[in-house]
PDB file of C-alpha atoms in Angstrom:
ATOM      1  CA  MET A 215     -54.122 -16.583  15.378  1.00  0.00           C
ATOM      2  CA  SER A 216     -53.838 -13.002  14.180  1.00  0.00           C
ATOM      3  CA  TYR A 217     -53.551 -10.055  16.514  1.00  0.00           C
ATOM      4  CA  SER A 218     -57.106  -8.903  15.746  1.00  0.00           C
ATOM      5  CA  GLU A 219     -58.505 -12.394  16.364  1.00  0.00           C
ATOM      6  CA  ARG A 220     -56.692 -12.509  19.705  1.00  0.00           C
ATOM      7  CA  TRP A 221     -58.080  -9.052  20.550  1.00  0.00           C
ATOM      8  CA  GLN A 222     -61.612 -10.252  19.816  1.00  0.00           C
ATOM      9  CA  GLU A 223     -61.037 -13.348  21.935  1.00  0.00           C
ATOM     10  CA  LEU A 224     -59.936 -11.224  24.894  1.00  0.00           C
ATOM     11  CA  PHE A 225     -62.289  -8.266  24.534  1.00  0.00           C
ATOM     12  CA  GLY A 226     -65.104  -9.517  22.332  1.00  0.00           C
ATOM     13  CA  PRO A 227     -68.671  -9.848  23.539  1.00  0.00           C
ATOM     14  CA  THR A 228     -69.484 -12.876  25.645  1.00  0.00           C
ATOM     15  CA  ASP A 229     -73.270 -12.537  25.431  1.00  0.00           C
ATOM     16  CA  GLY A 230     -73.773 -10.597  22.209  1.00  0.00           C
ATOM     17  CA  GLY A 231     -73.511  -7.278  24.078  1.00  0.00           C
ATOM     18  CA  PRO A 232     -71.192  -4.334  23.475  1.00  0.00           C
ATOM     19  CA  ALA A 233     -67.553  -5.121  22.769  1.00  0.00           C
ATOM     20  CA  MET A 234     -64.245  -3.369  22.223  1.00  0.00           C
ATOM     21  CA  ARG A 235     -63.014  -3.426  18.632  1.00  0.00           C
ATOM     22  CA  LEU A 236     -59.904  -2.324  16.837  1.00  0.00           C
ATOM     23  CA  ALA A 237     -60.933   0.132  14.144  1.00  0.00           C
ATOM     24  CA  SER A 238     -60.645  -1.502  10.731  1.00  0.00           C
ATOM     25  CA  ALA A 239     -58.881  -4.564  12.153  1.00  0.00           C
ATOM     26  CA  ALA A 240     -61.249  -7.240  10.915  1.00  0.00           C
ATOM     27  CA  PRO A 241     -64.011  -6.976   8.346  1.00  0.00           C
ATOM     28  CA  ASP A 242     -67.600  -7.393   9.412  1.00  0.00           C
ATOM     29  CA  PRO A 243     -69.115 -10.367   7.602  1.00  0.00           C
ATOM     30  CA  GLY A 244     -70.806  -9.308   4.385  1.00  0.00           C
ATOM     31  CA  THR A 245     -69.667  -5.667   4.419  1.00  0.00           C
ATOM     32  CA  GLY A 246     -66.152  -6.015   3.054  1.00  0.00           C
ATOM     33  CA  GLY A 247     -64.943  -3.378   5.475  1.00  0.00           C
ATOM     34  CA  GLY A 248     -63.800  -3.156   9.042  1.00  0.00           C
ATOM     35  CA  PRO A 249     -66.153  -2.287  11.880  1.00  0.00           C
ATOM     36  CA  GLY A 250     -64.757   1.247  11.844  1.00  0.00           C
ATOM     37  CA  GLY A 251     -65.700   1.679   8.180  1.00  0.00           C
ATOM     38  CA  GLY A 252     -62.167   1.147   6.903  1.00  0.00           C
ATOM     39  CA  PRO A 253     -60.910  -1.407   4.395  1.00  0.00           C
ATOM     40  CA  GLY A 254     -60.349  -4.097   7.026  1.00  0.00           C
ATOM     41  CA  ASN A 255     -56.541  -3.975   7.081  1.00  0.00           C
ATOM     42  CA  LEU A 256     -54.472  -2.109   9.613  1.00  0.00           C
ATOM     43  CA  LYS A 257     -51.780   0.054   8.095  1.00  0.00           C
ATOM     44  CA  HIS A 258     -48.376   0.533   9.640  1.00  0.00           C
ATOM     45  CA  SER A 259     -45.534   2.965   9.366  1.00  0.00           C
ATOM     46  CA  ASN A 260     -41.818   2.370   9.379  1.00  0.00           C
ATOM     47  CA  GLY A 261     -41.861   2.108  13.155  1.00  0.00           C
ATOM     48  CA  PRO A 262     -39.866   0.047  15.628  1.00  0.00           C
ATOM     49  CA  TRP A 263     -40.928  -3.429  14.435  1.00  0.00           C
ATOM     50  CA  THR A 264     -40.183  -2.625  10.803  1.00  0.00           C
ATOM     51  CA  SER A 265     -36.863  -1.061  11.790  1.00  0.00           C
ATOM     52  CA  ALA A 266     -35.914  -4.107  13.879  1.00  0.00           C
ATOM     53  CA  SER A 267     -36.735  -6.341  10.928  1.00  0.00           C
ATOM     54  CA  GLY A 268     -34.411  -4.314   8.709  1.00  0.00           C
ATOM     55  CA  THR A 269     -31.645  -4.556  11.309  1.00  0.00           C
ATOM     56  CA  ALA A 270     -32.076  -8.343  11.506  1.00  0.00           C
ATOM     57  CA  GLY A 271     -31.807  -8.503   7.706  1.00  0.00           C
ATOM     58  CA  GLU A 272     -28.626  -6.425   7.728  1.00  0.00           C
ATOM     59  CA  LEU A 273     -27.125  -8.584  10.478  1.00  0.00           C
ATOM     60  CA  ARG A 274     -27.994 -11.699   8.478  1.00  0.00           C
ATOM     61  CA  THR A 275     -26.172 -10.313   5.446  1.00  0.00           C
ATOM     62  CA  SER A 276     -23.051  -9.243   7.370  1.00  0.00           C
ATOM     63  CA  THR A 277     -22.933 -12.556   9.242  1.00  0.00           C
ATOM     64  CA  GLU A 278     -23.061 -14.506   5.981  1.00  0.00           C
ATOM     65  CA  THR A 279     -20.332 -12.294   4.501  1.00  0.00           C
ATOM     66  CA  SER A 280     -18.112 -12.980   7.527  1.00  0.00           C
ATOM     67  CA  ARG A 281     -18.863 -16.707   7.480  1.00  0.00           C
ATOM     68  CA  ALA A 282     -18.031 -16.922   3.779  1.00  0.00           C
ATOM     69  CA  ALA A 283     -14.698 -15.149   4.383  1.00  0.00           C
ATOM     70  CA  LEU A 284     -13.554 -17.653   7.010  1.00  0.00           C
ATOM     71  CA  GLY A 285     -12.845 -20.497   4.568  1.00  0.00           C
ATOM     72  CA  PRO A 286     -10.655 -18.539   2.149  1.00  0.00           C
ATOM     73  CA  GLY A 287      -8.848 -17.004   5.130  1.00  0.00           C
ATOM     74  CA  HIS A 288      -7.726 -20.476   6.215  1.00  0.00           C
ATOM     75  CA  GLU A 289      -6.680 -21.770   2.795  1.00  0.00           C
ATOM     76  CA  GLY A 290      -3.141 -23.057   2.675  1.00  0.00           C
ATOM     77  CA  ILE A 291      -2.778 -23.521   6.427  1.00  0.00           C
ATOM     78  CA  GLU A 292      -2.703 -27.301   6.162  1.00  0.00           C
ATOM     79  CA  THR A 293       0.064 -27.160   3.582  1.00  0.00           C
ATOM     80  CA  GLY A 294       2.080 -24.406   5.242  1.00  0.00           C
ATOM     81  CA  ALA A 295       1.895 -25.902   8.727  1.00  0.00           C
ATOM     82  CA  ALA A 296       2.068 -29.586   7.817  1.00  0.00           C
ATOM     83  CA  GLY A 297       3.110 -31.723  10.751  1.00  0.00           C
ATOM     84  CA  LEU A 298       2.091 -29.255  13.441  1.00  0.00           C
ATOM     85  CA  SER A 299      -0.553 -30.391  15.912  1.00  0.00           C
ATOM     86  CA  SER A 300      -2.149 -26.940  15.851  1.00  0.00           C
ATOM     87  CA  VAL A 301      -3.501 -27.546  12.313  1.00  0.00           C
ATOM     88  CA  ALA A 302      -6.163 -29.951  13.603  1.00  0.00           C
ATOM     89  CA  ALA A 303      -7.103 -27.491  16.360  1.00  0.00           C
ATOM     90  CA  LEU A 304      -7.404 -24.634  13.844  1.00  0.00           C
ATOM     91  CA  LYS A 305      -9.591 -26.802  11.613  1.00  0.00           C
ATOM     92  CA  GLY A 306     -11.849 -27.531  14.606  1.00  0.00           C
ATOM     93  CA  VAL A 307     -12.076 -23.834  15.485  1.00  0.00           C
ATOM     94  CA  LEU A 308     -12.886 -22.956  11.860  1.00  0.00           C
ATOM     95  CA  THR A 309     -15.672 -25.532  11.727  1.00  0.00           C
ATOM     96  CA  SER A 310     -17.059 -24.341  15.064  1.00  0.00           C
ATOM     97  CA  TRP A 311     -17.161 -20.693  13.971  1.00  0.00           C
ATOM     98  CA  GLU A 312     -18.718 -21.548  10.611  1.00  0.00           C
ATOM     99  CA  GLU A 313     -21.492 -23.434  12.406  1.00  0.00           C
ATOM    100  CA  ARG A 314     -22.058 -20.618  14.915  1.00  0.00           C
ATOM    101  CA  LEU A 315     -22.218 -17.942  12.256  1.00  0.00           C
ATOM    102  CA  GLN A 316     -24.549 -20.090  10.168  1.00  0.00           C
ATOM    103  CA  SER A 317     -26.864 -20.415  13.193  1.00  0.00           C
ATOM    104  CA  VAL A 318     -26.809 -16.637  13.752  1.00  0.00           C
ATOM    105  CA  ARG A 319     -27.497 -16.061  10.052  1.00  0.00           C
ATOM    106  CA  ASP A 320     -30.444 -18.462  10.063  1.00  0.00           C
ATOM    107  CA  GLU A 321     -31.880 -16.961  13.257  1.00  0.00           C
ATOM    108  CA  CYS A 322     -31.639 -13.443  11.799  1.00  0.00           C
ATOM    109  CA  GLU A 323     -33.452 -14.610   8.662  1.00  0.00           C
ATOM    110  CA  GLN A 324     -36.259 -16.055  10.779  1.00  0.00           C
ATOM    111  CA  LEU A 325     -36.405 -12.929  12.983  1.00  0.00           C
ATOM    112  CA  LYS A 326     -36.612 -10.635   9.975  1.00  0.00           C
ATOM    113  CA  GLY A 327     -39.788 -12.321   8.757  1.00  0.00           C
ATOM    114  CA  THR A 328     -41.300 -12.619  12.227  1.00  0.00           C
ATOM    115  CA  LEU A 329     -40.689  -8.947  13.020  1.00  0.00           C
ATOM    116  CA  LEU A 330     -42.303  -7.887   9.742  1.00  0.00           C
ATOM    117  CA  THR A 331     -45.318 -10.027  10.606  1.00  0.00           C
ATOM    118  CA  VAL A 332     -45.543  -8.399  14.032  1.00  0.00           C
ATOM    119  CA  ALA A 333     -45.332  -4.959  12.411  1.00  0.00           C
ATOM    120  CA  LYS A 334     -48.252  -5.813  10.167  1.00  0.00           C
ATOM    121  CA  GLU A 335     -50.297  -7.414  12.950  1.00  0.00           C
ATOM    122  CA  MET A 336     -49.676  -4.618  15.430  1.00  0.00           C
ATOM    123  CA  GLY A 337     -50.209  -1.951  12.824  1.00  0.00           C
ATOM    124  CA  GLU A 338     -47.470   0.052  14.490  1.00  0.00           C
ATOM    125  CA  THR A 339     -50.011   0.937  17.147  1.00  0.00           C
ATOM    126  CA  ASP A 340     -48.153   3.866  18.707  1.00  0.00           C
ATOM    127  CA  ALA A 341     -47.783   5.709  15.417  1.00  0.00           C
ATOM    128  CA  ALA A 342     -51.409   5.015  14.481  1.00  0.00           C
ATOM    129  CA  ILE A 343     -52.697   6.282  17.831  1.00  0.00           C
ATOM    130  CA  LYS A 344     -50.611   9.451  17.625  1.00  0.00           C
ATOM    131  CA  THR A 345     -51.898  10.110  14.120  1.00  0.00           C
ATOM    132  CA  SER A 346     -55.496   9.483  15.167  1.00  0.00           C
ATOM    133  CA  PHE A 347     -55.261  12.163  17.868  1.00  0.00           C
ATOM    134  CA  LYS A 348     -54.027  14.861  15.491  1.00  0.00           C
ATOM    135  CA  GLY A 349     -57.598  15.614  14.414  1.00  0.00           C
ATOM    136  CA  VAL A 350     -58.911  15.885  17.969  1.00  0.00           C
ATOM    137  CA  ASP A 351     -59.502  19.454  19.098  1.00  0.00           C
ATOM    138  CA  GLY A 352     -56.738  20.510  21.507  1.00  0.00           C
ATOM    139  CA  ALA A 353     -54.605  17.378  21.132  1.00  0.00           C
ATOM    140  CA  ASP A 354     -51.707  19.336  19.627  1.00  0.00           C
ATOM    141  CA  LYS A 355     -51.848  21.896  22.481  1.00  0.00           C
ATOM    142  CA  ALA A 356     -51.718  19.128  25.096  1.00  0.00           C
ATOM    143  CA  ASP A 357     -48.633  17.703  23.410  1.00  0.00           C
ATOM    144  CA  GLU A 358     -46.959  21.122  23.439  1.00  0.00           C
ATOM    145  CA  LYS A 359     -47.376  21.395  27.226  1.00  0.00           C
ATOM    146  CA  ARG A 360     -45.459  18.144  27.853  1.00  0.00           C
TER     147      ARG A 360
END
């Protein structure tokens, strides 16, 4: 269920009467545009959700780089420490860390996409609201007083 569909479910009319609507969030049937006269798609800026998505992507990349470096960093240990009981323990630790980093990498990949979806669904509401008030008479003066 999209954000705008959820909004309509919560705040839509129950008896065909007046209802709250998000401007341009969902097209009216047959008009091709949103109820506010817009194209029917919310637009978003590079706000917090988009930024968080980028951070998750960067963390995914750095985690994979670190995970990939673990194997080569342990090459030759079995040969150089043959006969020592610590070799098996090191191998177990290596495997454990590779699995953990792979899980973090996969979670970051999933989060990146989810956060981008949230950014689109939310339309970066705060930025959109601030922009919408710029044209209101006196809105800039009220902001200056704060």
